[in-house]
Amino acid sequence: MFNKKKQPPIKSLIAEGSQIDGNISFADGLRIDGAIVGNLYAKTDKASILVISESATVIGEIHADHIIINGSVKGPVHARVMLELQPKARIQGDVHYAALEMHQGAIIAGQLGPLAGVEVEEKPLLKLAANNA
């Protein structure tokens, strides 16, 4: 939505019923339908996308460019470009993002904040209309 560039292909899948214990480093795209107990790091030299499906759980820290969550995450989330929280997203941890899209029903138990270095647009000053009575 915000990024008009073509998304990288999802080349890796962690299937439902699978569990991986340990840190994962990936390039391009990764889809998780199973469980991860460990940190997820997308390589920074290429665009990356991470999809955490409704059936997935992640316990650990997450770093990627574009992150789409519809499952459960326990740990901090760092989206360098875009974070999409779909209706069944459940996050227990602080969330850091450059851009955020949050659907009704998503739950975050933690603090939200833009990544360091991301400029927050200043809102225009609103003035009350004069009362013509």
PDB file of N, CA and C in Angstrom, residues 22-89:
ATOM      1  N   GLY A  22      15.342 -21.706  18.031  1.00  0.00           N
ATOM      2  CA  GLY A  22      16.613 -21.074  17.667  1.00  0.00           C
ATOM      3  C   GLY A  22      16.379 -19.873  16.781  1.00  0.00           C
ATOM      4  N   ASN A  23      17.413 -19.078  16.601  1.00  0.00           N
ATOM      5  CA  ASN A  23      17.315 -17.872  15.795  1.00  0.00           C
ATOM      6  C   ASN A  23      17.308 -18.202  14.308  1.00  0.00           C
ATOM      7  N   ILE A  24      16.597 -17.382  13.532  1.00  0.00           N
ATOM      8  CA  ILE A  24      16.502 -17.584  12.087  1.00  0.00           C
ATOM      9  C   ILE A  24      16.896 -16.290  11.392  1.00  0.00           C
ATOM     10  N   SER A  25      17.780 -16.412  10.411  1.00  0.00           N
ATOM     11  CA  SER A  25      18.146 -15.293   9.549  1.00  0.00           C
ATOM     12  C   SER A  25      17.667 -15.668   8.155  1.00  0.00           C
ATOM     13  N   PHE A  26      16.972 -14.720   7.480  1.00  0.00           N
ATOM     14  CA  PHE A  26      16.433 -15.048   6.160  1.00  0.00           C
ATOM     15  C   PHE A  26      16.588 -13.888   5.206  1.00  0.00           C
ATOM     16  N   ALA A  27      16.484 -14.199   3.916  1.00  0.00           N
ATOM     17  CA  ALA A  27      16.504 -13.191   2.853  1.00  0.00           C
ATOM     18  C   ALA A  27      15.204 -13.330   2.075  1.00  0.00           C
ATOM     19  N   ASP A  28      14.839 -12.283   1.362  1.00  0.00           N
ATOM     20  CA  ASP A  28      13.614 -12.249   0.559  1.00  0.00           C
ATOM     21  C   ASP A  28      12.397 -12.415   1.466  1.00  0.00           C
ATOM     22  N   GLY A  29      11.599 -13.478   1.258  1.00  0.00           N
ATOM     23  CA  GLY A  29      10.365 -13.638   2.002  1.00  0.00           C
ATOM     24  C   GLY A  29      10.327 -14.925   2.803  1.00  0.00           C
ATOM     25  N   LEU A  30       9.643 -14.856   3.944  1.00  0.00           N
ATOM     26  CA  LEU A  30       9.451 -16.013   4.815  1.00  0.00           C
ATOM     27  C   LEU A  30       8.016 -15.989   5.313  1.00  0.00           C
ATOM     28  N   ARG A  31       7.338 -17.143   5.209  1.00  0.00           N
ATOM     29  CA  ARG A  31       5.989 -17.287   5.742  1.00  0.00           C
ATOM     30  C   ARG A  31       6.045 -18.310   6.866  1.00  0.00           C
ATOM     31  N   ILE A  32       5.414 -17.962   7.989  1.00  0.00           N
ATOM     32  CA  ILE A  32       5.381 -18.861   9.141  1.00  0.00           C
ATOM     33  C   ILE A  32       3.941 -19.254   9.411  1.00  0.00           C
ATOM     34  N   ASP A  33       3.674 -20.550   9.368  1.00  0.00           N
ATOM     35  CA  ASP A  33       2.376 -21.111   9.740  1.00  0.00           C
ATOM     36  C   ASP A  33       2.514 -21.941  11.018  1.00  0.00           C
ATOM     37  N   GLY A  34       3.750 -22.258  11.405  1.00  0.00           N
ATOM     38  CA  GLY A  34       4.022 -23.069  12.591  1.00  0.00           C
ATOM     39  C   GLY A  34       4.450 -22.214  13.761  1.00  0.00           C
ATOM     40  N   ALA A  35       5.422 -22.713  14.531  1.00  0.00           N
ATOM     41  CA  ALA A  35       5.882 -22.034  15.742  1.00  0.00           C
ATOM     42  C   ALA A  35       7.390 -21.813  15.685  1.00  0.00           C
ATOM     43  N   ILE A  36       7.808 -20.631  16.181  1.00  0.00           N
ATOM     44  CA  ILE A  36       9.224 -20.287  16.280  1.00  0.00           C
ATOM     45  C   ILE A  36       9.482 -19.856  17.719  1.00  0.00           C
ATOM     46  N   VAL A  37      10.510 -20.434  18.336  1.00  0.00           N
ATOM     47  CA  VAL A  37      10.982 -19.972  19.627  1.00  0.00           C
ATOM     48  C   VAL A  37      12.408 -19.503  19.393  1.00  0.00           C
ATOM     49  N   GLY A  38      12.540 -18.225  19.134  1.00  0.00           N
ATOM     50  CA  GLY A  38      13.838 -17.637  18.792  1.00  0.00           C
ATOM     51  C   GLY A  38      13.615 -16.346  18.038  1.00  0.00           C
ATOM     52  N   ASN A  39      14.699 -15.670  17.719  1.00  0.00           N
ATOM     53  CA  ASN A  39      14.617 -14.384  17.041  1.00  0.00           C
ATOM     54  C   ASN A  39      14.631 -14.552  15.530  1.00  0.00           C
ATOM     55  N   LEU A  40      13.926 -13.642  14.844  1.00  0.00           N
ATOM     56  CA  LEU A  40      13.862 -13.645  13.376  1.00  0.00           C
ATOM     57  C   LEU A  40      14.534 -12.391  12.851  1.00  0.00           C
ATOM     58  N   TYR A  41      15.523 -12.557  11.977  1.00  0.00           N
ATOM     59  CA  TYR A  41      16.254 -11.424  11.414  1.00  0.00           C
ATOM     60  C   TYR A  41      16.263 -11.523   9.895  1.00  0.00           C
ATOM     61  N   ALA A  42      15.692 -10.523   9.228  1.00  0.00           N
ATOM     62  CA  ALA A  42      15.807 -10.445   7.773  1.00  0.00           C
ATOM     63  C   ALA A  42      17.113  -9.736   7.455  1.00  0.00           C
ATOM     64  N   LYS A  43      17.802 -10.208   6.437  1.00  0.00           N
ATOM     65  CA  LYS A  43      19.049  -9.567   6.027  1.00  0.00           C
ATOM     66  C   LYS A  43      18.741  -8.157   5.531  1.00  0.00           C
ATOM     67  N   THR A  44      19.640  -7.237   5.814  1.00  0.00           N
ATOM     68  CA  THR A  44      19.382  -5.827   5.517  1.00  0.00           C
ATOM     69  C   THR A  44      19.849  -5.400   4.125  1.00  0.00           C
ATOM     70  N   ASP A  45      20.561  -6.261   3.401  1.00  0.00           N
ATOM     71  CA  ASP A  45      21.083  -5.860   2.093  1.00  0.00           C
ATOM     72  C   ASP A  45      20.055  -5.996   0.969  1.00  0.00           C
ATOM     73  N   LYS A  46      18.927  -6.649   1.225  1.00  0.00           N
ATOM     74  CA  LYS A  46      17.857  -6.815   0.236  1.00  0.00           C
ATOM     75  C   LYS A  46      16.507  -6.565   0.907  1.00  0.00           C
ATOM     76  N   ALA A  47      15.497  -6.242   0.094  1.00  0.00           N
ATOM     77  CA  ALA A  47      14.137  -6.080   0.620  1.00  0.00           C
ATOM     78  C   ALA A  47      13.651  -7.414   1.180  1.00  0.00           C
ATOM     79  N   SER A  48      12.864  -7.337   2.258  1.00  0.00           N
ATOM     80  CA  SER A  48      12.378  -8.565   2.885  1.00  0.00           C
ATOM     81  C   SER A  48      10.916  -8.418   3.279  1.00  0.00           C
ATOM     82  N   ILE A  49      10.245  -9.575   3.331  1.00  0.00           N
ATOM     83  CA  ILE A  49       8.864  -9.627   3.804  1.00  0.00           C
ATOM     84  C   ILE A  49       8.718 -10.847   4.709  1.00  0.00           C
ATOM     85  N   LEU A  50       7.995 -10.668   5.801  1.00  0.00           N
ATOM     86  CA  LEU A  50       7.724 -11.745   6.745  1.00  0.00           C
ATOM     87  C   LEU A  50       6.230 -11.808   6.970  1.00  0.00           C
ATOM     88  N   VAL A  51       5.652 -12.996   6.775  1.00  0.00           N
ATOM     89  CA  VAL A  51       4.221 -13.207   6.989  1.00  0.00           C
ATOM     90  C   VAL A  51       4.056 -14.193   8.134  1.00  0.00           C
ATOM     91  N   ILE A  52       3.343 -13.767   9.170  1.00  0.00           N
ATOM     92  CA  ILE A  52       3.040 -14.627  10.314  1.00  0.00           C
ATOM     93  C   ILE A  52       1.538 -14.881  10.255  1.00  0.00           C
ATOM     94  N   SER A  53       1.163 -16.097   9.870  1.00  0.00           N
ATOM     95  CA  SER A  53      -0.242 -16.411   9.607  1.00  0.00           C
ATOM     96  C   SER A  53      -1.034 -16.590  10.895  1.00  0.00           C
ATOM     97  N   GLU A  54      -2.325 -16.753  10.726  1.00  0.00           N
ATOM     98  CA  GLU A  54      -3.261 -16.906  11.844  1.00  0.00           C
ATOM     99  C   GLU A  54      -2.898 -18.086  12.738  1.00  0.00           C
ATOM    100  N   SER A  55      -2.347 -19.140  12.177  1.00  0.00           N
ATOM    101  CA  SER A  55      -2.029 -20.342  12.950  1.00  0.00           C
ATOM    102  C   SER A  55      -0.639 -20.290  13.585  1.00  0.00           C
ATOM    103  N   ALA A  56       0.124 -19.244  13.322  1.00  0.00           N
ATOM    104  CA  ALA A  56       1.526 -19.177  13.745  1.00  0.00           C
ATOM    105  C   ALA A  56       1.702 -18.520  15.106  1.00  0.00           C
ATOM    106  N   THR A  57       2.783 -18.933  15.791  1.00  0.00           N
ATOM    107  CA  THR A  57       3.211 -18.267  17.016  1.00  0.00           C
ATOM    108  C   THR A  57       4.721 -18.041  16.934  1.00  0.00           C
ATOM    109  N   VAL A  58       5.143 -16.877  17.392  1.00  0.00           N
ATOM    110  CA  VAL A  58       6.563 -16.539  17.450  1.00  0.00           C
ATOM    111  C   VAL A  58       6.850 -16.021  18.845  1.00  0.00           C
ATOM    112  N   ILE A  59       7.851 -16.612  19.486  1.00  0.00           N
ATOM    113  CA  ILE A  59       8.317 -16.130  20.786  1.00  0.00           C
ATOM    114  C   ILE A  59       9.755 -15.686  20.570  1.00  0.00           C
ATOM    115  N   GLY A  60       9.935 -14.377  20.444  1.00  0.00           N
ATOM    116  CA  GLY A  60      11.260 -13.835  20.184  1.00  0.00           C
ATOM    117  C   GLY A  60      11.159 -12.492  19.492  1.00  0.00           C
ATOM    118  N   GLU A  61      12.312 -11.921  19.205  1.00  0.00           N
ATOM    119  CA  GLU A  61      12.409 -10.607  18.581  1.00  0.00           C
ATOM    120  C   GLU A  61      12.315 -10.752  17.067  1.00  0.00           C
ATOM    121  N   ILE A  62      11.659  -9.777  16.406  1.00  0.00           N
ATOM    122  CA  ILE A  62      11.465  -9.822  14.957  1.00  0.00           C
ATOM    123  C   ILE A  62      12.021  -8.548  14.327  1.00  0.00           C
ATOM    124  N   HIS A  63      12.834  -8.707  13.265  1.00  0.00           N
ATOM    125  CA  HIS A  63      13.376  -7.586  12.483  1.00  0.00           C
ATOM    126  C   HIS A  63      13.208  -7.917  11.007  1.00  0.00           C
ATOM    127  N   ALA A  64      12.457  -7.080  10.262  1.00  0.00           N
ATOM    128  CA  ALA A  64      12.305  -7.257   8.818  1.00  0.00           C
ATOM    129  C   ALA A  64      11.817  -5.947   8.217  1.00  0.00           C
ATOM    130  N   ASP A  65      11.836  -5.854   6.890  1.00  0.00           N
ATOM    131  CA  ASP A  65      11.356  -4.649   6.215  1.00  0.00           C
ATOM    132  C   ASP A  65       9.839  -4.548   6.291  1.00  0.00           C
ATOM    133  N   HIS A  66       9.155  -5.496   5.689  1.00  0.00           N
ATOM    134  CA  HIS A  66       7.688  -5.504   5.640  1.00  0.00           C
ATOM    135  C   HIS A  66       7.231  -6.715   6.446  1.00  0.00           C
ATOM    136  N   ILE A  67       6.422  -6.476   7.473  1.00  0.00           N
ATOM    137  CA  ILE A  67       5.958  -7.557   8.343  1.00  0.00           C
ATOM    138  C   ILE A  67       4.434  -7.553   8.335  1.00  0.00           C
ATOM    139  N   ILE A  68       3.857  -8.729   8.082  1.00  0.00           N
ATOM    140  CA  ILE A  68       2.408  -8.904   8.116  1.00  0.00           C
ATOM    141  C   ILE A  68       2.120  -9.934   9.210  1.00  0.00           C
ATOM    142  N   ILE A  69       1.313  -9.536  10.202  1.00  0.00           N
ATOM    143  CA  ILE A  69       1.028 -10.424  11.331  1.00  0.00           C
ATOM    144  C   ILE A  69      -0.469 -10.654  11.439  1.00  0.00           C
ATOM    145  N   ASN A  70      -0.850 -11.945  11.513  1.00  0.00           N
ATOM    146  CA  ASN A  70      -2.233 -12.322  11.791  1.00  0.00           C
ATOM    147  C   ASN A  70      -2.258 -13.421  12.853  1.00  0.00           C
ATOM    148  N   GLY A  71      -1.112 -13.686  13.460  1.00  0.00           N
ATOM    149  CA  GLY A  71      -0.991 -14.715  14.487  1.00  0.00           C
ATOM    150  C   GLY A  71      -0.530 -14.105  15.798  1.00  0.00           C
ATOM    151  N   SER A  72       0.190 -14.896  16.590  1.00  0.00           N
ATOM    152  CA  SER A  72       0.601 -14.499  17.937  1.00  0.00           C
ATOM    153  C   SER A  72       2.108 -14.266  17.994  1.00  0.00           C
ATOM    154  N   VAL A  73       2.503 -13.119  18.577  1.00  0.00           N
ATOM    155  CA  VAL A  73       3.919 -12.794  18.752  1.00  0.00           C
ATOM    156  C   VAL A  73       4.138 -12.375  20.192  1.00  0.00           C
ATOM    157  N   LYS A  74       5.147 -12.972  20.835  1.00  0.00           N
ATOM    158  CA  LYS A  74       5.570 -12.558  22.173  1.00  0.00           C
ATOM    159  C   LYS A  74       7.001 -12.093  22.057  1.00  0.00           C
ATOM    160  N   GLY A  75       7.177 -10.774  22.009  1.00  0.00           N
ATOM    161  CA  GLY A  75       8.503 -10.187  21.861  1.00  0.00           C
ATOM    162  C   GLY A  75       8.412  -8.921  21.039  1.00  0.00           C
ATOM    163  N   PRO A  76       9.486  -8.145  20.988  1.00  0.00           N
ATOM    164  CA  PRO A  76       9.462  -6.887  20.253  1.00  0.00           C
ATOM    165  C   PRO A  76       9.450  -7.105  18.738  1.00  0.00           C
ATOM    166  N   VAL A  77       8.789  -6.171  18.039  1.00  0.00           N
ATOM    167  CA  VAL A  77       8.674  -6.231  16.582  1.00  0.00           C
ATOM    168  C   VAL A  77       9.282  -4.954  16.011  1.00  0.00           C
ATOM    169  N   HIS A  78      10.176  -5.094  15.024  1.00  0.00           N
ATOM    170  CA  HIS A  78      10.839  -3.956  14.379  1.00  0.00           C
ATOM    171  C   HIS A  78      10.612  -4.059  12.871  1.00  0.00           C
ATOM    172  N   ALA A  79       9.713  -3.223  12.345  1.00  0.00           N
ATOM    173  CA  ALA A  79       9.409  -3.207  10.903  1.00  0.00           C
ATOM    174  C   ALA A  79      10.096  -1.999  10.293  1.00  0.00           C
ATOM    175  N   ARG A  80      11.124  -2.238   9.483  1.00  0.00           N
ATOM    176  CA  ARG A  80      11.917  -1.146   8.925  1.00  0.00           C
ATOM    177  C   ARG A  80      11.164  -0.325   7.884  1.00  0.00           C
ATOM    178  N   VAL A  81      10.162  -0.924   7.221  1.00  0.00           N
ATOM    179  CA  VAL A  81       9.403  -0.206   6.196  1.00  0.00           C
ATOM    180  C   VAL A  81       7.916  -0.154   6.545  1.00  0.00           C
ATOM    181  N   MET A  82       7.276  -1.311   6.743  1.00  0.00           N
ATOM    182  CA  MET A  82       5.827  -1.356   6.921  1.00  0.00           C
ATOM    183  C   MET A  82       5.451  -2.503   7.844  1.00  0.00           C
ATOM    184  N   LEU A  83       4.506  -2.232   8.747  1.00  0.00           N
ATOM    185  CA  LEU A  83       3.944  -3.259   9.616  1.00  0.00           C
ATOM    186  C   LEU A  83       2.448  -3.302   9.382  1.00  0.00           C
ATOM    187  N   GLU A  84       1.936  -4.482   9.016  1.00  0.00           N
ATOM    188  CA  GLU A  84       0.501  -4.684   8.834  1.00  0.00           C
ATOM    189  C   GLU A  84       0.023  -5.641   9.916  1.00  0.00           C
ATOM    190  N   LEU A  85      -0.924  -5.171  10.715  1.00  0.00           N
ATOM    191  CA  LEU A  85      -1.518  -6.013  11.752  1.00  0.00           C
ATOM    192  C   LEU A  85      -2.926  -6.367  11.315  1.00  0.00           C
ATOM    193  N   GLN A  86      -3.135  -7.629  11.009  1.00  0.00           N
ATOM    194  CA  GLN A  86      -4.430  -8.094  10.547  1.00  0.00           C
ATOM    195  C   GLN A  86      -5.327  -8.405  11.736  1.00  0.00           C
ATOM    196  N   PRO A  87      -6.627  -8.654  11.513  1.00  0.00           N
ATOM    197  CA  PRO A  87      -7.606  -8.729  12.611  1.00  0.00           C
ATOM    198  C   PRO A  87      -7.291  -9.704  13.742  1.00  0.00           C
ATOM    199  N   LYS A  88      -6.598 -10.803  13.479  1.00  0.00           N
ATOM    200  CA  LYS A  88      -6.328 -11.779  14.540  1.00  0.00           C
ATOM    201  C   LYS A  88      -4.920 -11.660  15.107  1.00  0.00           C
ATOM    202  N   ALA A  89      -4.226 -10.561  14.811  1.00  0.00           N
ATOM    203  CA  ALA A  89      -2.877 -10.338  15.339  1.00  0.00           C
ATOM    204  C   ALA A  89      -2.932 -10.132  16.849  1.00  0.00           C
TER     205      ALA A  89
END
